[in-house]
mmCIF file of C-alpha atoms and ligand atoms in Angstrom:
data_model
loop_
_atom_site.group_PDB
_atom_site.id
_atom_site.type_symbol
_atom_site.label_atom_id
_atom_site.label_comp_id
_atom_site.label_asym_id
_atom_site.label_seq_id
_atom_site.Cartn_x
_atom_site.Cartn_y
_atom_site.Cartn_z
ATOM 1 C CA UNK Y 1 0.000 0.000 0.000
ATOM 2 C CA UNK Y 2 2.552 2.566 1.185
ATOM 3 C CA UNK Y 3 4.511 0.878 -2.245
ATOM 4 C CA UNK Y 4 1.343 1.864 -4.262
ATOM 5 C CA UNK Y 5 0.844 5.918 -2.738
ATOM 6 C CA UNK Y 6 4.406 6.426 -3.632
ATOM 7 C CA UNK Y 7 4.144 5.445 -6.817
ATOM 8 C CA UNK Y 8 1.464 7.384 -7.701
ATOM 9 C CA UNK Y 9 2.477 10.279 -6.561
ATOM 10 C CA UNK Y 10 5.489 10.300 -8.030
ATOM 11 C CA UNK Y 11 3.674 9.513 -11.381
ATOM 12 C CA UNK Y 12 1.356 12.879 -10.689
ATOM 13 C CA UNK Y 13 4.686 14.956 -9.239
ATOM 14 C CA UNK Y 14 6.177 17.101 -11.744
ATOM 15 C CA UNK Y 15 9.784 15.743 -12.482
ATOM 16 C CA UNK Y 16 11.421 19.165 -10.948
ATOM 17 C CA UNK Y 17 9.495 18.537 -7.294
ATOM 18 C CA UNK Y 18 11.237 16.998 -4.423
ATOM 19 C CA UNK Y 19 9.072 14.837 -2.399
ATOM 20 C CA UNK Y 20 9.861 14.914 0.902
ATOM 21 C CA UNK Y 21 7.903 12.160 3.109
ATOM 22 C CA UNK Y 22 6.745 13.431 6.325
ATOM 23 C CA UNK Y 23 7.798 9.917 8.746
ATOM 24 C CA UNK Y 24 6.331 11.288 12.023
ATOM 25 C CA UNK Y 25 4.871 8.231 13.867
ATOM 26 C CA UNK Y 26 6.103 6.000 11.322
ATOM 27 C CA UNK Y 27 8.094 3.022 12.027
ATOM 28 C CA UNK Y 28 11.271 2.126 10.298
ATOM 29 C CA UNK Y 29 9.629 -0.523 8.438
ATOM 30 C CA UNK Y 30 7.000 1.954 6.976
ATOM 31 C CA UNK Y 31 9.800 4.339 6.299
ATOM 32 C CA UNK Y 32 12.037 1.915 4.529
ATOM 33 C CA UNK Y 33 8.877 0.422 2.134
ATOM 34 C CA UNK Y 34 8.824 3.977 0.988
ATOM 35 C CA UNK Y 35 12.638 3.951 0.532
ATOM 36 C CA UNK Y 36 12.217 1.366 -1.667
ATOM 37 C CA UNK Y 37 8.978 2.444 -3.397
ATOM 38 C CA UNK Y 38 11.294 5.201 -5.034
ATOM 39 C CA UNK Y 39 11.222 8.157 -2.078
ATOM 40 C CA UNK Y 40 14.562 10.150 -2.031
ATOM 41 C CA UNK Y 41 13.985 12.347 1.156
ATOM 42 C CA UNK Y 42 12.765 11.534 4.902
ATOM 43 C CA UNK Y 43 11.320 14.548 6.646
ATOM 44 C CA UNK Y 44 11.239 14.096 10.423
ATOM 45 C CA UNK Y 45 10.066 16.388 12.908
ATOM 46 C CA UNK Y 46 11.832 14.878 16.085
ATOM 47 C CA UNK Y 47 15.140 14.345 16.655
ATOM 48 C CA UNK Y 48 14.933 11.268 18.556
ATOM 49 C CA UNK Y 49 12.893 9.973 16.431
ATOM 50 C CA UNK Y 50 15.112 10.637 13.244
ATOM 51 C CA UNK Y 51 18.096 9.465 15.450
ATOM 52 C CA UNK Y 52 16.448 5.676 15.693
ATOM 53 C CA UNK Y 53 15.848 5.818 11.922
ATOM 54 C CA UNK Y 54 19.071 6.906 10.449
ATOM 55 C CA UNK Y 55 20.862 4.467 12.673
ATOM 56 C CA UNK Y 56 18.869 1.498 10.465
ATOM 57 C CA UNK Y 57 18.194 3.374 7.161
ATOM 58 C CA UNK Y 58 21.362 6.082 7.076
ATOM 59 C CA UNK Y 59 22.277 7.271 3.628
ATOM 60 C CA UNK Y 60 19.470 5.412 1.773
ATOM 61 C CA UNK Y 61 17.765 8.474 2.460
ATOM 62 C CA UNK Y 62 18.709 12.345 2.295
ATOM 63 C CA UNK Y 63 16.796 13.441 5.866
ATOM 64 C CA UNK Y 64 15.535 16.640 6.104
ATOM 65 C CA UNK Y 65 14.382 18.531 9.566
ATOM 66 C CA UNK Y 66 10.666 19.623 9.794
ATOM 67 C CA UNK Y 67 9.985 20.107 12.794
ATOM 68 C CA UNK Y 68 10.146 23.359 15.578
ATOM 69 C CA UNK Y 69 14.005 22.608 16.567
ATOM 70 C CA UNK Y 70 14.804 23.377 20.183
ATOM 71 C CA UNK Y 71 18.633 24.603 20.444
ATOM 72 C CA UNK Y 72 19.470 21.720 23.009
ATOM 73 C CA UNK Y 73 18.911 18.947 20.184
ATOM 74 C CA UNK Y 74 20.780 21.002 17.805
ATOM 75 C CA UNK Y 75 24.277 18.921 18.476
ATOM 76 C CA UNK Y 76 22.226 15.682 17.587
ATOM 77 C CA UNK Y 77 20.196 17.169 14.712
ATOM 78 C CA UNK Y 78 23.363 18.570 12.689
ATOM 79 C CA UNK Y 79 24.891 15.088 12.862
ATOM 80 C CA UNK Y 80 21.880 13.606 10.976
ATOM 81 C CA UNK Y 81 19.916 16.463 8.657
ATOM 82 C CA UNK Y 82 21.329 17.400 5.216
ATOM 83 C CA UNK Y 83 18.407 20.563 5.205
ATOM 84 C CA UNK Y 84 16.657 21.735 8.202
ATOM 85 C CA UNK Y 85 13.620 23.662 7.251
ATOM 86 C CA UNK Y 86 12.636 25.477 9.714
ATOM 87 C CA UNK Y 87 15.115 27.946 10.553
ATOM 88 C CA UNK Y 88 13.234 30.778 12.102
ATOM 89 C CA UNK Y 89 15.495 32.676 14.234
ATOM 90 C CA UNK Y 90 19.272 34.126 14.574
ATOM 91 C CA UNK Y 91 19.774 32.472 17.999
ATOM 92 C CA UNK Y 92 18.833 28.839 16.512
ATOM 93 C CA UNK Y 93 21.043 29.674 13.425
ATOM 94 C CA UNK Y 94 23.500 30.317 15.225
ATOM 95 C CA UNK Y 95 23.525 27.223 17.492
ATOM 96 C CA UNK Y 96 23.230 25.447 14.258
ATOM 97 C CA UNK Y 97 26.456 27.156 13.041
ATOM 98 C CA UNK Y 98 28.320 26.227 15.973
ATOM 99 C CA UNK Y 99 27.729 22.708 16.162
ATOM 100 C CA UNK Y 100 28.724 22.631 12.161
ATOM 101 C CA UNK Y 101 31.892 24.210 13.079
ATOM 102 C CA UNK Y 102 32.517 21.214 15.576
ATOM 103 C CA UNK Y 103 31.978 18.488 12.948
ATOM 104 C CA UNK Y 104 33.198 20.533 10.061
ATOM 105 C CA UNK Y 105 30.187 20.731 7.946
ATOM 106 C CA UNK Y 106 27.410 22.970 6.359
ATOM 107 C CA UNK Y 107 24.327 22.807 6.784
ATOM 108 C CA UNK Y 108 21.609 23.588 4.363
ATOM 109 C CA UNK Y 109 18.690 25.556 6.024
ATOM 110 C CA UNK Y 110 15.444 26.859 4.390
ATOM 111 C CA UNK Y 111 13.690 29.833 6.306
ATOM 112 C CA UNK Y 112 10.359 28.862 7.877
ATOM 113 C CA UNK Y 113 8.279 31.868 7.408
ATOM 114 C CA UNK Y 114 5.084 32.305 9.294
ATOM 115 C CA UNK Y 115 2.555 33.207 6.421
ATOM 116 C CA UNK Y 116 -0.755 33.225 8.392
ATOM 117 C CA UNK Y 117 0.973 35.309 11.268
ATOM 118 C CA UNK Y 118 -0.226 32.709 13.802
ATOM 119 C CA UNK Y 119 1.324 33.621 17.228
ATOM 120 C CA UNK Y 120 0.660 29.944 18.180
ATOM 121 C CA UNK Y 121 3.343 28.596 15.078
ATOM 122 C CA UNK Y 122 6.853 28.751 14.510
ATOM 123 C CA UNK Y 123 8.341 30.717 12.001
ATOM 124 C CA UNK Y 124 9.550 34.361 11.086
ATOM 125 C CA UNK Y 125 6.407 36.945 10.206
ATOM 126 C CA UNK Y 126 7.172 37.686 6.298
ATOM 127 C CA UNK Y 127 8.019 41.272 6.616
ATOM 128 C CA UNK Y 128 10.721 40.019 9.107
ATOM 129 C CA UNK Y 129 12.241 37.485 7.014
ATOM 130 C CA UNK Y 130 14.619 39.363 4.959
ATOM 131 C CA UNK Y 131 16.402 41.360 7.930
ATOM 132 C CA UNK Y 132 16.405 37.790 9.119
ATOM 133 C CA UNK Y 133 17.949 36.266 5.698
ATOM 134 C CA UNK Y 134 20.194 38.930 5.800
ATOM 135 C CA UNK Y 135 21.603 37.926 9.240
ATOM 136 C CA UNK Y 136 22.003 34.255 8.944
ATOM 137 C CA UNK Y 137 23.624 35.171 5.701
ATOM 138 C CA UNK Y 138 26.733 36.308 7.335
ATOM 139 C CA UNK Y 139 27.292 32.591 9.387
ATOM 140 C CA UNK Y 140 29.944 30.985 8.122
ATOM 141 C CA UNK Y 141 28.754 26.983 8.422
ATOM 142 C CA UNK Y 142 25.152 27.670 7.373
ATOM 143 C CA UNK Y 143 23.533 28.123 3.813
ATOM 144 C CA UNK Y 144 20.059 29.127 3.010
ATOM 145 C CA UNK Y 145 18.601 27.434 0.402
ATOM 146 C CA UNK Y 146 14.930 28.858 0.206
ATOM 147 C CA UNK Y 147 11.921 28.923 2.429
ATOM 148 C CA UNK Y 148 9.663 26.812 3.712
ATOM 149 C CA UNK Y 149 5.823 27.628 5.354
ATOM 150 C CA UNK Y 150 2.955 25.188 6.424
ATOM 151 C CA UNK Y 151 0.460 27.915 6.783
ATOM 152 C CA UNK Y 152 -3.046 27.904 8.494
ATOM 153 C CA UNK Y 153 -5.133 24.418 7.890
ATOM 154 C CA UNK Y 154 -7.980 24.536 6.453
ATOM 155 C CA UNK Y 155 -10.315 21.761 5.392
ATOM 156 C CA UNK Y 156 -10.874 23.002 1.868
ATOM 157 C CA UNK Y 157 -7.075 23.336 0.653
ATOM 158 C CA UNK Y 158 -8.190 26.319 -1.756
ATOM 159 C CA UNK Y 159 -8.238 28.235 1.248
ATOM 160 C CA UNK Y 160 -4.428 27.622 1.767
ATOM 161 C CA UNK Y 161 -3.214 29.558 -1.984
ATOM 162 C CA UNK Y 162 -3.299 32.926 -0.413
ATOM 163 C CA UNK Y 163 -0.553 32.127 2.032
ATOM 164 C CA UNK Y 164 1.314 30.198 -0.551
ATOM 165 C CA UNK Y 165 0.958 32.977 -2.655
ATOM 166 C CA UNK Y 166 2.725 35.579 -0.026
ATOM 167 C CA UNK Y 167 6.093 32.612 0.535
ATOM 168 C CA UNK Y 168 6.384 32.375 -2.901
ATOM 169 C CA UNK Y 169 6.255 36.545 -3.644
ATOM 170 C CA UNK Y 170 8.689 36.686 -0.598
ATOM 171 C CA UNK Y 171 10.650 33.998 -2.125
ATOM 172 C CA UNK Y 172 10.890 36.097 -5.562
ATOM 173 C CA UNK Y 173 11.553 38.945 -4.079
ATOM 174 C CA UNK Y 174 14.335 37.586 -1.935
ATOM 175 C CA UNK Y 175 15.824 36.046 -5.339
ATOM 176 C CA UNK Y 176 15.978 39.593 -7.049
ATOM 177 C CA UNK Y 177 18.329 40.707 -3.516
ATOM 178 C CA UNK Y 178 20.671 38.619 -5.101
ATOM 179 C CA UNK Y 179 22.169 38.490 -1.139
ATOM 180 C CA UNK Y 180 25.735 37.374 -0.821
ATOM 181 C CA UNK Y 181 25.955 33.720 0.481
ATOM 182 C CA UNK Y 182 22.161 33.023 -0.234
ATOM 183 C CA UNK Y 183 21.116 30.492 -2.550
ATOM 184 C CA UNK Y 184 17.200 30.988 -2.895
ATOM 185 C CA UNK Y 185 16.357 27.874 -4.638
ATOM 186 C CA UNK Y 186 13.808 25.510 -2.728
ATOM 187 C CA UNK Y 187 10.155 26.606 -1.761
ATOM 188 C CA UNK Y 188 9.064 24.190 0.012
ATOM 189 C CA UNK Y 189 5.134 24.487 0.795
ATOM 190 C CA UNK Y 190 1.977 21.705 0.998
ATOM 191 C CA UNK Y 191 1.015 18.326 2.674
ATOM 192 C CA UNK Y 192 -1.107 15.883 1.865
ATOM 193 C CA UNK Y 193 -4.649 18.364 1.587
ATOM 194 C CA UNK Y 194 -2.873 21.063 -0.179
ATOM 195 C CA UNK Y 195 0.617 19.949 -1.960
ATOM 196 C CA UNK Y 196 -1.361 20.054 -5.509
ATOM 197 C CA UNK Y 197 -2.559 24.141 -4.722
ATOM 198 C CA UNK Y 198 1.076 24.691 -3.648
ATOM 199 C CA UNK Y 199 2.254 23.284 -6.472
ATOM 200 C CA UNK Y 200 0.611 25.599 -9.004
ATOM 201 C CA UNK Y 201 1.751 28.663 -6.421
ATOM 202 C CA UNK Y 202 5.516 27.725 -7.241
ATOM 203 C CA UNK Y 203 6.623 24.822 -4.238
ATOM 204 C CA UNK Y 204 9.021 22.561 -5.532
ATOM 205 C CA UNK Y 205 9.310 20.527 -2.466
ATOM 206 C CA UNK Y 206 6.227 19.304 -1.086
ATOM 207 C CA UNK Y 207 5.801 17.256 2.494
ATOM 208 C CA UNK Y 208 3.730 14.515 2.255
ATOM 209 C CA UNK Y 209 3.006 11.503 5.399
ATOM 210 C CA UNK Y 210 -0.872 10.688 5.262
ATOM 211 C CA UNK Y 211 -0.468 10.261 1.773
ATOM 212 C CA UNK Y 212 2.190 8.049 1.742
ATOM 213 C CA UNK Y 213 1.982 6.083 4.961
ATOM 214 C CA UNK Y 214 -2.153 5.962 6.221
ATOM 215 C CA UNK Y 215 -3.694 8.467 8.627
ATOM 216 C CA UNK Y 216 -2.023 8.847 11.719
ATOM 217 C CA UNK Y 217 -2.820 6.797 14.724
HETATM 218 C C1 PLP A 301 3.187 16.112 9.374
HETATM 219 C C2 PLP A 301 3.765 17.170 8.506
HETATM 220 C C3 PLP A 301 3.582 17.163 7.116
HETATM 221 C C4 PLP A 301 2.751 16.122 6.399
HETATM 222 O O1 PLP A 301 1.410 16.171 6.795
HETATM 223 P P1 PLP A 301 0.324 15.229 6.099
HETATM 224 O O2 PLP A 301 -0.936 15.998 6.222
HETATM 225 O O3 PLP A 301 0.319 13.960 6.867
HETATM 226 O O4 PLP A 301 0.737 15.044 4.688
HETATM 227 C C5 PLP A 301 4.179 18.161 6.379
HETATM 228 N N1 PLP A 301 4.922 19.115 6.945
HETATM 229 C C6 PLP A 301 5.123 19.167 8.269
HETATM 230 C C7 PLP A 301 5.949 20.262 8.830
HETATM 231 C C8 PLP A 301 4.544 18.201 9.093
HETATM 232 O O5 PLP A 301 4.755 18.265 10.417
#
């Protein structure tokens, strides 16, 4: 079954869109049927969680960080990630920075951006997000990549294009600052109710789990 939803979305998936599938809950099992159904990238949004699966599944996958990252799992989660995607303030960049320095690597970060201005989510309120850019620019073991948003839920997922609308002007915009060290590339926006809408509003990374793996227990 999980063999069968990856294959079909990957059928529907433009060739240029990264599918990223969302493994919260999932066991290592479920994660590695999806490995082998032709998924590239794991997204996790716990570290201890990600820790038990790249000990069994390691480089099969590319793992990228979804999830609000607290500074004191920082150390574990730079060992692990290739991207973390939710970069949404200097402090937690720079945490990230220093723990690269440690193990001499880079790590690839998309900006989380806030687009419904929920005070209950992470991520940096749009008009903040270029002063924001601009800082983490200047760290020397992180790169930004693009941006990433989940914006509100909403039952209907036409109700979701007006946020991905505002990351993706924000991510053009950004592109024309042509910002030293910044390489805006990825927008990555849409789950399983909305990943087709973000897809027409420019995303070419899209999270899916309920899609891939079943509803949630
Ligand atoms: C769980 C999750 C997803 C995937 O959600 P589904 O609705 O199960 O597709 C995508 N992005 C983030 C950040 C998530 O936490």
């Amino acid at each position: 079954m999980i063999r069968d939803n990856v294959k079909r979305i990957l059928e529907e998936l433009p060739e240029d869109i990264q599918l990223v599938a969302a493994a919260k809950t999932r066991t290592v099992e479920e994660i590695s049927e999806a490995l082998d159904a032709g998924v590239r990238i794991v997204g996790e949004n716990y570290v201890q969680e990600a820790q038990d699966a790249f000990q069994k599944l390691g480089h099969r996958a590319q793992w990228h960080f979804i999830g609000h990252l607290q500074t004191n799992k920082v150390k574990k989660a730079v060992e692990i990630f290739d991207v973390i995607e939710t970069v949404d303030s200097l402090k937690l960049a720079m945490e990230i920075d220093k723990r690269c320095g440690h193990i001499n690597k880079t790590m690839s970060v998309l900006i989380e951006i806030n687009s419904g201005k929920e005070t209950q989510k992470s991520g940096v309120f749009p008009e903040d997000a270029v002063r924001l850019v601009r800082e983490i620019s200047l760290l020397k073991n992180v790169r930004i990549k693009g941006l990433m948003t989940m914006g509100p839920f909403f039952g209907n997922p036409e109700n979701a294009r007006p946020y991905f609308v505002v990351t993706r002007r924000l991510f053009e915009k950004m592109r024309t600052l042509h910002i030293p060290g910044v390489d805006m590339i990825f927008l990555s926006m849409g789950m399983t109710n909305s990943y087709k809408i973000a897809v027409e509003e420019g995303a070419n990374i899209v999270r899916i789990g309920t899609n891939i793996f079943g509803e949630r227990v």
